[in-house]
Amino acid sequence: FFTSGSRGVGGVDIVDVVDGVGTLDLGVSTAGVSPYVTAPADFPVITVTVPASNTGEGYIFLTNFSFFPNLAQSKPYLLILDDRAEPVYYERLTPGQPYFDFKSQPDGSLTYWGGSQGGTYFQMDATYTVTDTWRMGNGYTTDQHEFQILPNGHGLLMSYDRQPVDMSQIVAGGVPTATVIGLVIHELDQAKNVVFEWRSWDHFAITDTVAPLTGPVVDYVHGNALSIDRDGQLLLTSRHLDEITKINRQSGEIIWRWGGKRNQFTFADPTHVFSHLHDAQRTPQGTITLFDNRNDLTPAFSRAAEYWLDEDRRLAVLVWEFRNDPDIFSIAMGNVQRLPNLNTVIGWGTSHTHAYAPGDDPPAFMEIRPDGSKALELTFGKGVVSYRAFRLPWAGHATWPPVAGTSRDEAGQAWLHFSWNGETDPVYYRLYAGDGAVPDRVFGIVPKSGFETRYNITSMAQRFCRYRVEAFVPSQPGGHSSNVVVAQTDRCLGGKLFLPLVVRE
């Protein structure tokens, strides 16, 4: 803190500060209870189970929701986290609703899917303002599994297309009134015109699926990832085909099929096949990574896998895999991301459905070094998952005010808490005390540390009861003032103690 007569950051004089009056606490809590006074009360508990070491650059992107026992219990958030699992940005979303695929795009925007089947992809700028929405064209609903913004500004997304099919004409025991779910892929230009459409009905037989064919609903493709290959063609990952398909983006013709019943490749080791996979991606090194759920394989465990493909000879070679110890089984979801420093991010999807270790919650985010050691591991509580997990670059700027709150600990110490959600530039806080409606006496300037910073005001509260903070970025003009809060001391509260005092959403 600053002593009387000090000159603070940005040339601001610090007044009425006496050595010992205030104490800045820069500690970070990783306990099992959310430590934040200035975040909503239902902010998700995120535990660091392996501390960060030699991680890649960028922030962590997650979206939490309750997969088990039911979605109605979800208290979802968009989450951008640092390596201590401290929020850089959060947005509290509609309880009981699913949200998927939150990430930064190459154009510097943020996107995520919200709603139910037939939802919308929302696009936000650097101030977290929704600037655009993306939906499938030609009357198709918008599926939640994938959205990519391409270098030309086009959008790539998919739809699950439900059609009535007499399955009794296709397979013995088939339901005459079955609903069969196919896949439609769209590339949209910036005006939302469909410039490319691809339909599974034109290229995949229903009997290509590894899913059951005799039920009333047959989800025969279940596409879950799209990406542009290094030659500009399209890679499609299909869970219920056990397949990665390469598609010509001009003609729509299939270039090759890898995996499943129509596999055109030879696995160098026949035991290195994959099952019910997610998120095939070409790496800068030319290999293909994927999340192998392995639903139909024994033993039951999931893994991250990397293959080298000889596309001329149609040969597939497993060159790397990560299998956790103890094993983790993810019945659904999951992704793999290769980072520039060659670390690998693994999003484990619904990994809570299999015992991870006695008393533990399986990870939502894991970062693995090339030697197979863990650079970072984070977990939510039991039953809470994230569809995908990413480490991505991001620069965001808050346009709303910071939030202040107060608390009193068991030792009787009074604390001022403050945070400024969403700002990624270096932030400082001016601390104000007073007894008027708007406290106006500066008693300190402190740097932002993690999401929430707290300052001991026990001695200061013997003189002043009301507090606020002003957040500012030294390179930017002006500041943003918080709400006004009251110190939690007997003198300031008239003998009434409240825990903790803050304006919440």
Short mmCIF file of C-alpha atoms in Angstrom, two decimals:
data_model
loop_
_atom_site.label_atom_id
_atom_site.label_comp_id
_atom_site.label_asym_id
_atom_site.label_seq_id
_atom_site.Cartn_x
_atom_site.Cartn_y
_atom_site.Cartn_z
CA PHE A 1 0.00 0.00 0.00
CA PHE A 2 0.97 3.63 -0.25
CA THR A 3 2.02 5.76 2.71
CA SER A 4 1.12 9.39 3.27
CA GLY A 5 2.54 11.66 0.59
CA SER A 6 3.17 8.84 -1.89
CA ARG A 7 2.43 9.45 -5.53
CA GLY A 8 0.54 6.57 -7.08
CA VAL A 9 0.17 5.02 -10.48
CA GLY A 10 -0.87 7.46 -13.17
CA GLY A 11 0.32 10.51 -11.22
CA VAL A 12 -2.47 10.42 -8.62
CA ASP A 13 -1.64 11.79 -5.17
CA ILE A 14 -2.41 9.39 -2.35
CA VAL A 15 -3.85 11.26 0.62
CA ASP A 16 -4.74 10.41 4.20
CA VAL A 17 -2.86 7.14 4.17
CA VAL A 18 -1.05 6.19 7.33
CA ASP A 19 1.38 3.29 7.51
CA GLY A 20 -0.45 0.29 8.92
CA VAL A 21 -3.96 1.51 8.13
CA GLY A 22 -4.57 -0.89 5.27
CA THR A 23 -3.23 -4.23 4.14
CA LEU A 24 -3.38 -5.63 0.62
CA ASP A 25 -4.01 -9.38 0.36
CA LEU A 26 -2.90 -10.94 -2.92
CA GLY A 27 -3.56 -14.53 -1.89
CA VAL A 28 -5.48 -16.91 -4.13
CA SER A 29 -7.87 -19.49 -2.75
CA THR A 30 -8.08 -22.94 -4.33
CA ALA A 31 -10.40 -24.37 -1.70
CA GLY A 32 -13.55 -26.29 -2.51
CA VAL A 33 -15.79 -23.28 -1.87
CA SER A 34 -15.90 -20.33 -4.24
CA PRO A 35 -13.82 -17.61 -2.57
CA TYR A 36 -15.32 -14.60 -4.32
CA VAL A 37 -17.39 -11.94 -2.60
CA THR A 38 -17.87 -9.94 -5.81
CA ALA A 39 -19.08 -12.79 -8.05
CA PRO A 40 -22.60 -14.28 -8.05
CA ALA A 41 -23.31 -16.68 -5.21
CA ASP A 42 -23.71 -19.63 -7.61
CA PHE A 43 -20.39 -19.07 -9.37
CA PRO A 44 -19.02 -22.55 -10.15
CA VAL A 45 -16.40 -24.12 -7.94
CA ILE A 46 -13.28 -24.78 -10.02
CA THR A 47 -10.46 -26.68 -8.36
CA VAL A 48 -6.83 -26.77 -9.49
CA THR A 49 -5.80 -30.40 -9.04
CA VAL A 50 -2.44 -30.06 -10.84
CA PRO A 51 -0.91 -26.55 -10.57
CA ALA A 52 0.25 -24.84 -13.75
CA SER A 53 3.81 -25.40 -14.93
CA ASN A 54 5.15 -24.78 -18.45
CA THR A 55 1.69 -24.22 -19.87
CA GLY A 56 0.91 -22.74 -23.27
CA GLU A 57 -0.04 -19.14 -23.93
CA GLY A 58 -3.61 -17.89 -23.77
CA TYR A 59 -6.59 -18.32 -21.49
CA ILE A 60 -8.78 -21.32 -20.68
CA PHE A 61 -12.31 -21.44 -22.14
CA LEU A 62 -15.06 -23.54 -20.53
CA THR A 63 -18.85 -23.63 -20.26
CA ASN A 64 -20.18 -25.51 -17.26
CA PHE A 65 -23.50 -27.33 -17.11
CA SER A 66 -25.04 -30.22 -15.19
CA PHE A 67 -25.13 -33.29 -17.39
CA PHE A 68 -26.17 -35.62 -14.59
CA PRO A 69 -28.56 -36.03 -12.94
CA ASN A 70 -30.44 -33.54 -15.10
CA LEU A 71 -29.94 -30.37 -17.07
CA ALA A 72 -32.55 -28.46 -15.06
CA GLN A 73 -30.03 -28.18 -12.22
CA SER A 74 -27.53 -26.33 -14.42
CA LYS A 75 -26.25 -22.93 -13.38
CA PRO A 76 -24.27 -22.26 -16.53
CA TYR A 77 -21.55 -19.68 -17.10
CA LEU A 78 -19.31 -18.64 -19.94
CA LEU A 79 -15.85 -18.87 -18.40
CA ILE A 80 -12.47 -17.49 -19.42
CA LEU A 81 -9.89 -18.50 -16.80
CA ASP A 82 -6.21 -17.96 -16.11
CA ASP A 83 -3.81 -20.70 -15.07
CA ARG A 84 -4.88 -20.41 -11.41
CA ALA A 85 -8.50 -21.04 -12.45
CA GLU A 86 -9.22 -17.40 -11.59
CA PRO A 87 -11.91 -15.93 -13.86
CA VAL A 88 -10.73 -13.39 -16.40
CA TYR A 89 -14.28 -13.09 -17.70
CA TYR A 90 -17.54 -14.72 -16.75
CA GLU A 91 -21.10 -14.35 -17.93
CA ARG A 92 -23.93 -15.82 -15.93
CA LEU A 93 -26.44 -17.48 -18.26
CA THR A 94 -30.03 -18.69 -17.99
CA PRO A 95 -30.26 -21.48 -15.37
CA GLY A 96 -31.39 -24.86 -16.63
CA GLN A 97 -30.39 -24.15 -20.23
CA PRO A 98 -27.48 -25.69 -22.16
CA TYR A 99 -24.66 -23.62 -23.62
CA PHE A 100 -21.89 -25.05 -25.77
CA ASP A 101 -18.68 -24.44 -27.66
CA PHE A 102 -17.49 -21.16 -26.09
CA LYS A 103 -14.24 -20.01 -27.69
CA SER A 104 -12.35 -17.16 -29.28
CA GLN A 105 -12.26 -17.19 -33.05
CA PRO A 106 -9.31 -16.30 -35.33
CA ASP A 107 -10.94 -12.95 -36.15
CA GLY A 108 -10.70 -11.86 -32.49
CA SER A 109 -14.36 -12.40 -31.58
CA LEU A 110 -16.01 -14.76 -29.10
CA THR A 111 -18.72 -17.24 -30.06
CA TYR A 112 -20.97 -19.66 -28.21
CA TRP A 113 -24.15 -21.63 -28.82
CA GLY A 114 -27.25 -21.07 -26.70
CA GLY A 115 -30.80 -22.37 -26.64
CA SER A 116 -32.05 -25.86 -27.29
CA GLN A 117 -32.19 -27.87 -30.50
CA GLY A 118 -32.63 -25.13 -33.05
CA GLY A 119 -30.57 -22.64 -31.05
CA THR A 120 -28.26 -19.84 -32.14
CA TYR A 121 -24.56 -19.09 -32.26
CA PHE A 122 -23.85 -15.69 -30.72
CA GLN A 123 -20.80 -13.65 -31.72
CA MET A 124 -19.31 -11.04 -29.36
CA ASP A 125 -16.66 -8.39 -29.85
CA ALA A 126 -13.79 -7.44 -27.54
CA THR A 127 -16.20 -5.57 -25.24
CA TYR A 128 -18.37 -8.70 -24.82
CA THR A 129 -21.15 -7.10 -26.84
CA VAL A 130 -23.18 -9.41 -29.08
CA THR A 131 -22.56 -8.09 -32.58
CA ASP A 132 -23.93 -10.91 -34.72
CA THR A 133 -25.86 -14.16 -34.65
CA TRP A 134 -25.45 -17.21 -36.86
CA ARG A 135 -28.07 -19.79 -37.79
CA MET A 136 -28.35 -22.44 -40.47
CA GLY A 137 -29.97 -21.40 -43.73
CA ASN A 138 -32.72 -22.98 -45.80
CA GLY A 139 -34.94 -23.57 -42.78
CA TYR A 140 -32.63 -25.98 -40.95
CA THR A 141 -32.18 -25.83 -37.18
CA THR A 142 -28.74 -24.93 -35.82
CA ASP A 143 -26.92 -27.68 -33.98
CA GLN A 144 -24.71 -26.95 -30.99
CA HIS A 145 -21.71 -29.12 -31.83
CA GLU A 146 -19.63 -26.83 -34.04
CA PHE A 147 -19.16 -23.32 -35.38
CA GLN A 148 -16.07 -22.02 -37.13
CA ILE A 149 -15.42 -18.54 -38.51
CA LEU A 150 -13.20 -18.97 -41.56
CA PRO A 151 -10.42 -16.61 -42.71
CA ASN A 152 -12.76 -15.15 -45.36
CA GLY A 153 -15.35 -14.29 -42.69
CA HIS A 154 -17.67 -17.14 -43.64
CA GLY A 155 -19.29 -19.33 -41.00
CA LEU A 156 -19.24 -23.14 -40.92
CA LEU A 157 -21.99 -24.93 -38.98
CA MET A 158 -24.23 -27.97 -39.03
CA SER A 159 -27.79 -29.18 -38.47
CA TYR A 160 -29.30 -32.46 -37.32
CA ASP A 161 -31.94 -33.13 -39.97
CA ARG A 162 -34.86 -35.28 -38.77
CA GLN A 163 -36.76 -37.17 -41.50
CA PRO A 164 -39.46 -39.89 -41.41
CA VAL A 165 -38.14 -43.17 -42.80
CA ASP A 166 -39.74 -46.62 -43.05
CA MET A 167 -36.87 -48.51 -41.48
CA SER A 168 -38.68 -51.84 -41.96
CA GLN A 169 -37.70 -51.55 -45.65
CA ILE A 170 -34.03 -51.14 -44.73
CA VAL A 171 -33.35 -53.51 -41.83
CA ALA A 172 -35.16 -56.45 -40.26
CA GLY A 173 -37.04 -55.25 -37.20
CA GLY A 174 -36.94 -51.65 -38.31
CA VAL A 175 -39.78 -49.34 -37.26
CA PRO A 176 -42.03 -48.33 -40.17
CA THR A 177 -42.59 -44.87 -38.66
CA ALA A 178 -39.03 -44.25 -37.53
CA THR A 179 -37.40 -40.83 -37.39
CA VAL A 180 -33.92 -40.90 -38.86
CA ILE A 181 -31.53 -38.06 -38.05
CA GLY A 182 -29.12 -37.07 -40.79
CA LEU A 183 -26.59 -34.26 -41.00
CA VAL A 184 -26.54 -31.06 -43.05
CA ILE A 185 -23.47 -28.80 -43.26
CA HIS A 186 -23.62 -25.16 -44.32
CA GLU A 187 -21.02 -22.59 -45.15
CA LEU A 188 -22.57 -19.12 -44.90
CA ASP A 189 -21.12 -15.87 -46.16
CA GLN A 190 -21.17 -12.74 -43.98
CA ALA A 191 -24.62 -11.86 -45.32
CA LYS A 192 -25.80 -15.33 -44.15
CA ASN A 193 -26.28 -16.65 -47.68
CA VAL A 194 -25.70 -20.40 -48.07
CA VAL A 195 -22.64 -20.78 -50.30
CA PHE A 196 -22.10 -24.50 -49.66
CA GLU A 197 -24.50 -27.23 -48.54
CA TRP A 198 -23.66 -30.85 -47.88
CA ARG A 199 -26.21 -33.50 -46.87
CA SER A 200 -25.43 -36.89 -45.38
CA TRP A 201 -28.45 -38.34 -47.20
CA ASP A 202 -26.58 -37.92 -50.49
CA HIS A 203 -23.35 -39.60 -49.35
CA PHE A 204 -23.85 -41.93 -46.36
CA ALA A 205 -26.14 -44.96 -46.30
CA ILE A 206 -28.22 -45.26 -43.15
CA THR A 207 -26.76 -48.74 -42.67
CA ASP A 208 -23.25 -47.23 -42.46
CA THR A 209 -24.05 -46.34 -38.86
CA VAL A 210 -22.81 -48.21 -35.81
CA ALA A 211 -25.88 -46.98 -33.89
CA PRO A 212 -28.94 -49.24 -33.36
CA LEU A 213 -31.23 -49.36 -36.40
CA THR A 214 -34.38 -50.87 -34.87
CA GLY A 215 -35.53 -48.10 -32.54
CA PRO A 216 -38.11 -45.36 -33.19
CA VAL A 217 -35.29 -42.80 -33.56
CA VAL A 218 -32.12 -43.57 -35.52
CA ASP A 219 -29.36 -40.98 -35.13
CA TYR A 220 -27.24 -42.44 -37.88
CA VAL A 221 -24.45 -39.84 -38.29
CA HIS A 222 -24.15 -37.66 -35.16
CA GLY A 223 -21.62 -35.25 -36.58
CA ASN A 224 -19.77 -33.37 -33.84
CA ALA A 225 -16.84 -31.49 -35.42
CA LEU A 226 -15.96 -29.62 -38.59
CA SER A 227 -12.59 -28.20 -39.55
CA ILE A 228 -10.80 -26.97 -42.64
CA ASP A 229 -7.89 -29.18 -43.65
CA ARG A 230 -4.55 -27.75 -44.75
CA ASP A 231 -5.56 -28.05 -48.42
CA GLY A 232 -8.81 -26.15 -47.83
CA GLN A 233 -11.06 -29.21 -47.85
CA LEU A 234 -13.44 -30.18 -45.05
CA LEU A 235 -12.92 -32.69 -42.24
CA LEU A 236 -16.09 -34.07 -40.62
CA THR A 237 -16.10 -36.12 -37.41
CA SER A 238 -19.11 -38.45 -37.03
CA ARG A 239 -19.60 -40.24 -33.72
CA HIS A 240 -22.19 -42.77 -34.91
CA LEU A 241 -20.21 -43.70 -38.00
CA ASP A 242 -16.95 -44.09 -36.00
CA GLU A 243 -15.55 -42.07 -38.88
CA ILE A 244 -13.58 -39.06 -40.06
CA THR A 245 -14.60 -37.99 -43.55
CA LYS A 246 -12.72 -35.66 -45.89
CA ILE A 247 -15.07 -33.72 -48.16
CA ASN A 248 -14.38 -31.55 -51.21
CA ARG A 249 -15.70 -28.06 -50.35
CA GLN A 250 -16.45 -27.26 -53.97
CA SER A 251 -18.15 -30.41 -55.26
CA GLY A 252 -19.25 -32.01 -51.98
CA GLU A 253 -17.76 -35.32 -53.08
CA ILE A 254 -16.12 -37.52 -50.49
CA ILE A 255 -12.32 -37.65 -50.82
CA TRP A 256 -11.80 -40.39 -48.25
CA ARG A 257 -13.42 -42.14 -45.29
CA TRP A 258 -11.35 -43.20 -42.28
CA GLY A 259 -12.79 -45.49 -39.62
CA GLY A 260 -16.11 -47.27 -39.21
CA LYS A 261 -17.80 -49.69 -41.57
CA ARG A 262 -16.64 -47.89 -44.73
CA ASN A 263 -13.05 -47.41 -43.65
CA GLN A 264 -10.65 -46.88 -46.57
CA PHE A 265 -7.44 -46.90 -44.50
CA THR A 266 -5.33 -49.65 -43.01
CA PHE A 267 -4.40 -49.19 -39.37
CA ALA A 268 -0.73 -50.09 -38.94
CA ASP A 269 -1.80 -51.77 -35.71
CA PRO A 270 -5.37 -53.14 -35.87
CA THR A 271 -5.80 -52.52 -32.13
CA HIS A 272 -5.35 -48.76 -32.64
CA VAL A 273 -8.84 -48.13 -33.98
CA PHE A 274 -11.15 -45.50 -32.45
CA SER A 275 -14.80 -45.53 -31.43
CA HIS A 276 -17.49 -42.86 -30.98
CA LEU A 277 -14.83 -40.20 -31.43
CA HIS A 278 -14.98 -36.40 -31.23
CA ASP A 279 -13.13 -33.44 -32.67
CA ALA A 280 -10.69 -34.60 -35.36
CA GLN A 281 -8.27 -31.74 -36.12
CA ARG A 282 -5.27 -31.43 -38.41
CA THR A 283 -2.22 -30.18 -36.51
CA PRO A 284 0.42 -27.80 -37.91
CA GLN A 285 2.74 -30.81 -37.93
CA GLY A 286 0.41 -32.59 -40.39
CA THR A 287 -0.93 -35.23 -38.02
CA ILE A 288 -4.57 -35.58 -36.94
CA THR A 289 -5.61 -35.42 -33.29
CA LEU A 290 -8.93 -36.67 -31.94
CA PHE A 291 -10.74 -37.49 -28.72
CA ASP A 292 -11.43 -41.21 -28.67
CA ASN A 293 -14.40 -41.89 -26.36
CA ARG A 294 -14.15 -45.65 -27.06
CA ASN A 295 -17.76 -46.40 -26.13
CA ASP A 296 -17.80 -49.69 -28.01
CA LEU A 297 -14.29 -50.88 -27.16
CA THR A 298 -12.88 -52.91 -24.27
CA PRO A 299 -11.50 -51.98 -21.80
CA ALA A 300 -13.67 -48.92 -21.21
CA PHE A 301 -11.43 -45.86 -21.16
CA SER A 302 -11.17 -42.67 -23.18
CA ARG A 303 -8.03 -41.07 -24.53
CA ALA A 304 -6.50 -38.34 -26.65
CA ALA A 305 -4.95 -39.80 -29.80
CA GLU A 306 -2.75 -38.55 -32.63
CA TYR A 307 -2.33 -40.29 -35.98
CA TRP A 308 -0.09 -39.89 -38.98
CA LEU A 309 -1.91 -40.55 -42.26
CA ASP A 310 -0.37 -41.58 -45.55
CA GLU A 311 -3.27 -40.43 -47.70
CA ASP A 312 -1.79 -41.89 -50.90
CA ARG A 313 -1.21 -45.37 -49.49
CA ARG A 314 -4.22 -45.07 -47.15
CA LEU A 315 -2.23 -45.99 -44.06
CA ALA A 316 -2.97 -44.75 -40.50
CA VAL A 317 -0.31 -44.91 -37.78
CA LEU A 318 -0.92 -44.02 -34.12
CA VAL A 319 2.04 -41.80 -33.17
CA TRP A 320 0.93 -40.51 -29.75
CA GLU A 321 -1.79 -41.03 -27.20
CA PHE A 322 -2.61 -39.90 -23.69
CA ARG A 323 -4.41 -42.32 -21.40
CA ASN A 324 -4.83 -41.04 -17.88
CA ASP A 325 -3.74 -42.99 -14.83
CA PRO A 326 -6.21 -43.97 -13.46
CA ASP A 327 -8.33 -44.43 -16.57
CA ILE A 328 -11.07 -41.95 -17.36
CA PHE A 329 -14.10 -42.97 -19.40
CA SER A 330 -16.12 -40.22 -21.09
CA ILE A 331 -19.41 -41.50 -22.39
CA ALA A 332 -19.91 -38.39 -24.54
CA MET A 333 -18.33 -35.09 -25.61
CA GLY A 334 -14.64 -34.23 -25.39
CA ASN A 335 -11.97 -32.55 -27.52
CA VAL A 336 -8.23 -32.36 -28.15
CA GLN A 337 -6.27 -29.21 -29.02
CA ARG A 338 -2.59 -29.07 -29.99
CA LEU A 339 -0.95 -25.84 -28.80
CA PRO A 340 1.88 -23.89 -30.46
CA ASN A 341 4.30 -24.98 -27.70
CA LEU A 342 3.35 -28.61 -28.54
CA ASN A 343 1.41 -29.10 -25.31
CA THR A 344 -1.97 -30.75 -25.79
CA VAL A 345 -5.23 -29.62 -24.20
CA ILE A 346 -7.79 -32.32 -23.45
CA GLY A 347 -11.40 -31.56 -22.67
CA TRP A 348 -12.76 -34.70 -21.05
CA GLY A 349 -16.46 -34.05 -21.67
CA THR A 350 -18.77 -36.18 -19.52
CA SER A 351 -15.91 -37.89 -17.71
CA HIS A 352 -17.76 -37.90 -14.39
CA THR A 353 -19.72 -40.94 -15.61
CA HIS A 354 -16.80 -43.23 -14.77
CA ALA A 355 -14.88 -43.54 -11.52
CA TYR A 356 -11.77 -41.37 -11.74
CA ALA A 357 -10.38 -42.07 -8.29
CA PRO A 358 -12.02 -42.54 -4.90
CA GLY A 359 -13.24 -39.19 -3.63
CA ASP A 360 -12.07 -37.27 -6.69
CA ASP A 361 -13.90 -35.39 -9.42
CA PRO A 362 -12.57 -36.15 -12.90
CA PRO A 363 -11.00 -33.26 -14.81
CA ALA A 364 -12.78 -30.83 -17.09
CA PHE A 365 -9.52 -29.40 -18.44
CA MET A 366 -6.14 -31.03 -18.74
CA GLU A 367 -2.98 -29.81 -20.44
CA ILE A 368 -0.31 -32.38 -21.28
CA ARG A 369 3.34 -31.74 -22.13
CA PRO A 370 4.96 -33.64 -25.04
CA ASP A 371 6.57 -36.05 -22.55
CA GLY A 372 3.13 -37.03 -21.20
CA SER A 373 3.36 -35.13 -17.91
CA LYS A 374 0.59 -32.81 -16.78
CA ALA A 375 1.12 -29.06 -17.13
CA LEU A 376 -2.27 -28.19 -15.59
CA GLU A 377 -5.49 -29.90 -14.48
CA LEU A 378 -8.80 -28.34 -13.45
CA THR A 379 -12.02 -29.92 -12.28
CA PHE A 380 -15.62 -28.91 -11.61
CA GLY A 381 -17.73 -30.64 -8.97
CA LYS A 382 -19.43 -33.96 -9.53
CA GLY A 383 -22.02 -33.96 -12.29
CA VAL A 384 -20.76 -30.70 -13.84
CA VAL A 385 -19.11 -30.85 -17.25
CA SER A 386 -17.95 -28.70 -20.14
CA TYR A 387 -18.71 -29.76 -23.72
CA ARG A 388 -15.24 -28.67 -24.84
CA ALA A 389 -12.17 -27.07 -23.26
CA PHE A 390 -9.76 -24.75 -25.03
CA ARG A 391 -6.66 -22.65 -24.45
CA LEU A 392 -6.90 -19.67 -26.79
CA PRO A 393 -5.67 -16.10 -27.18
CA TRP A 394 -7.98 -13.33 -26.01
CA ALA A 395 -7.91 -9.58 -25.34
CA GLY A 396 -11.09 -8.19 -23.77
CA HIS A 397 -12.10 -4.82 -22.39
CA ALA A 398 -14.74 -4.16 -19.74
CA THR A 399 -17.20 -1.33 -20.37
CA TRP A 400 -19.12 -1.85 -17.13
CA PRO A 401 -18.07 -0.69 -13.65
CA PRO A 402 -16.06 -2.78 -11.21
CA VAL A 403 -17.83 -4.46 -8.29
CA ALA A 404 -16.98 -3.81 -4.64
CA GLY A 405 -18.04 -5.74 -1.56
CA THR A 406 -17.13 -6.03 2.10
CA SER A 407 -16.72 -8.86 4.57
CA ARG A 408 -15.61 -9.56 8.12
CA ASP A 409 -13.61 -12.66 8.96
CA GLU A 410 -13.66 -14.84 12.07
CA ALA A 411 -10.83 -12.82 13.58
CA GLY A 412 -12.93 -9.67 13.35
CA GLN A 413 -10.90 -8.14 10.50
CA ALA A 414 -12.86 -6.00 8.02
CA TRP A 415 -12.10 -6.39 4.33
CA LEU A 416 -12.85 -4.49 1.14
CA HIS A 417 -13.15 -6.74 -1.94
CA PHE A 418 -13.13 -5.57 -5.54
CA SER A 419 -13.02 -7.01 -9.06
CA TRP A 420 -13.42 -5.89 -12.66
CA ASN A 421 -14.79 -8.68 -14.77
CA GLY A 422 -13.51 -9.02 -18.33
CA GLU A 423 -10.57 -6.62 -18.55
CA THR A 424 -7.37 -8.29 -19.76
CA ASP A 425 -5.10 -5.22 -19.78
CA PRO A 426 -3.16 -4.41 -16.57
CA VAL A 427 -5.61 -2.87 -14.09
CA TYR A 428 -5.13 -0.72 -11.01
CA TYR A 429 -7.69 0.28 -8.41
CA ARG A 430 -7.98 3.58 -6.58
CA LEU A 431 -9.48 2.96 -3.16
CA TYR A 432 -11.81 5.61 -1.74
CA ALA A 433 -13.14 6.05 1.80
CA GLY A 434 -15.55 8.56 3.29
CA ASP A 435 -18.83 9.08 5.08
CA GLY A 436 -20.68 10.91 2.33
CA ALA A 437 -22.90 9.42 -0.35
CA VAL A 438 -19.88 9.03 -2.65
CA PRO A 439 -16.61 8.38 -0.78
CA ASP A 440 -13.96 10.80 -2.09
CA ARG A 441 -10.78 10.32 -0.03
CA VAL A 442 -8.17 8.24 -1.87
CA PHE A 443 -6.33 5.98 0.55
CA GLY A 444 -4.53 3.62 -1.81
CA ILE A 445 -3.82 2.43 -5.30
CA VAL A 446 -3.33 -1.29 -5.75
CA PRO A 447 -2.79 -3.55 -8.76
CA LYS A 448 -5.33 -6.12 -9.83
CA SER A 449 -4.30 -9.57 -8.66
CA GLY A 450 -6.27 -12.50 -9.98
CA PHE A 451 -10.00 -12.00 -10.30
CA GLU A 452 -10.75 -10.48 -6.90
CA THR A 453 -8.42 -8.37 -4.79
CA ARG A 454 -9.10 -7.67 -1.13
CA TYR A 455 -7.77 -4.98 1.20
CA ASN A 456 -7.83 -4.91 4.99
CA ILE A 457 -9.76 -1.83 6.13
CA THR A 458 -10.07 -2.67 9.84
CA SER A 459 -8.12 0.40 10.99
CA MET A 460 -9.49 2.64 8.27
CA ALA A 461 -13.03 1.74 9.32
CA GLN A 462 -12.41 3.40 12.68
CA ARG A 463 -12.56 6.69 10.73
CA PHE A 464 -14.68 5.99 7.63
CA CYS A 465 -17.55 3.61 6.97
CA ARG A 466 -18.27 3.95 3.25
CA TYR A 467 -16.02 2.70 0.45
CA ARG A 468 -15.76 2.41 -3.30
CA VAL A 469 -13.05 1.66 -5.85
CA GLU A 470 -12.22 3.09 -9.23
CA ALA A 471 -10.70 0.75 -11.80
CA PHE A 472 -8.40 2.16 -14.43
CA VAL A 473 -5.92 1.03 -17.06
CA PRO A 474 -2.83 3.27 -17.00
CA SER A 475 -2.69 3.49 -20.80
CA GLN A 476 -6.34 4.55 -21.09
CA PRO A 477 -8.02 7.81 -20.04
CA GLY A 478 -10.54 7.95 -17.21
CA GLY A 479 -11.70 5.34 -14.74
CA HIS A 480 -14.74 3.27 -13.82
CA SER A 481 -16.27 3.68 -10.36
CA SER A 482 -17.79 0.81 -8.42
CA ASN A 483 -20.84 0.61 -6.23
CA VAL A 484 -20.55 2.04 -2.68
CA VAL A 485 -20.28 -0.44 0.19
CA VAL A 486 -20.21 -0.20 3.98
CA ALA A 487 -17.47 -1.64 6.17
CA GLN A 488 -18.62 -4.62 8.21
CA THR A 489 -17.70 -3.35 11.65
CA ASP A 490 -19.91 -2.81 14.66
CA ARG A 491 -19.36 0.95 14.45
CA CYS A 492 -20.30 1.17 10.78
CA LEU A 493 -23.24 -1.22 10.94
CA GLY A 494 -24.64 -0.02 14.24
CA GLY A 495 -24.03 -3.38 15.86
CA LYS A 496 -25.57 -5.34 12.97
CA LEU A 497 -23.30 -7.66 11.01
CA PHE A 498 -24.05 -8.70 7.45
CA LEU A 499 -22.16 -11.32 5.42
CA PRO A 500 -20.86 -10.40 2.87
CA LEU A 501 -22.13 -7.02 1.68
CA VAL A 502 -22.15 -6.66 -2.10
CA VAL A 503 -24.57 -5.93 -4.91
CA ARG A 504 -25.21 -9.22 -6.72
CA GLU A 505 -26.96 -10.03 -9.94
#
